[in-house]
């Protein structure tokens, strides 16, 4: 059971990092387009 929770936690963490990176890059692209 612990192994499963470790896997799920890692998956969620990677997903949050991915979403954060996408939002950050989207913001950077919009700022560049604004210039």
PDB file of C-alpha atoms in Angstrom:
ATOM      1  CA  UNK A   1       0.000   0.000   0.000  1.00  0.00           C
ATOM      2  CA  UNK A   2       2.842   2.378   0.842  1.00  0.00           C
ATOM      3  CA  UNK A   3       4.456   1.801  -2.550  1.00  0.00           C
ATOM      4  CA  UNK A   4       1.206   2.717  -4.287  1.00  0.00           C
ATOM      5  CA  UNK A   5       0.890   5.967  -2.304  1.00  0.00           C
ATOM      6  CA  UNK A   6       4.522   6.862  -3.062  1.00  0.00           C
ATOM      7  CA  UNK A   7       3.801   6.356  -6.773  1.00  0.00           C
ATOM      8  CA  UNK A   8       0.595   8.425  -6.622  1.00  0.00           C
ATOM      9  CA  UNK A   9       2.343  11.213  -4.709  1.00  0.00           C
ATOM     10  CA  UNK A  10       5.169  11.309  -7.230  1.00  0.00           C
ATOM     11  CA  UNK A  11       2.687  11.373 -10.104  1.00  0.00           C
ATOM     12  CA  UNK A  12       0.725  14.286  -8.576  1.00  0.00           C
ATOM     13  CA  UNK A  13       3.952  16.188  -7.831  1.00  0.00           C
ATOM     14  CA  UNK A  14       5.174  15.771 -11.428  1.00  0.00           C
ATOM     15  CA  UNK A  15       1.775  16.906 -12.706  1.00  0.00           C
ATOM     16  CA  UNK A  16       1.877  20.062 -10.554  1.00  0.00           C
ATOM     17  CA  UNK A  17       5.414  20.844 -11.748  1.00  0.00           C
ATOM     18  CA  UNK A  18       4.318  20.349 -15.361  1.00  0.00           C
ATOM     19  CA  UNK A  19       1.282  22.639 -14.944  1.00  0.00           C
ATOM     20  CA  UNK A  20       3.446  25.279 -13.243  1.00  0.00           C
ATOM     21  CA  UNK A  21       6.003  25.151 -16.061  1.00  0.00           C
ATOM     22  CA  UNK A  22       3.280  25.474 -18.716  1.00  0.00           C
ATOM     23  CA  UNK A  23       1.706  28.480 -16.965  1.00  0.00           C
ATOM     24  CA  UNK A  24       5.109  30.153 -16.505  1.00  0.00           C
ATOM     25  CA  UNK A  25       6.081  29.663 -20.164  1.00  0.00           C
ATOM     26  CA  UNK A  26       2.637  30.883 -21.265  1.00  0.00           C
ATOM     27  CA  UNK A  27       3.127  34.067 -19.228  1.00  0.00           C
ATOM     28  CA  UNK A  28       6.605  34.587 -20.722  1.00  0.00           C
ATOM     29  CA  UNK A  29       5.260  34.117 -24.259  1.00  0.00           C
ATOM     30  CA  UNK A  30       2.467  36.640 -23.627  1.00  0.00           C
ATOM     31  CA  UNK A  31       4.967  39.185 -22.274  1.00  0.00           C
ATOM     32  CA  UNK A  32       7.171  38.717 -25.353  1.00  0.00           C
ATOM     33  CA  UNK A  33       4.158  39.145 -27.648  1.00  0.00           C
ATOM     34  CA  UNK A  34       3.196  42.263 -25.680  1.00  0.00           C
ATOM     35  CA  UNK A  35       6.595  43.762 -26.464  1.00  0.00           C
TER      36      UNK A  35
END
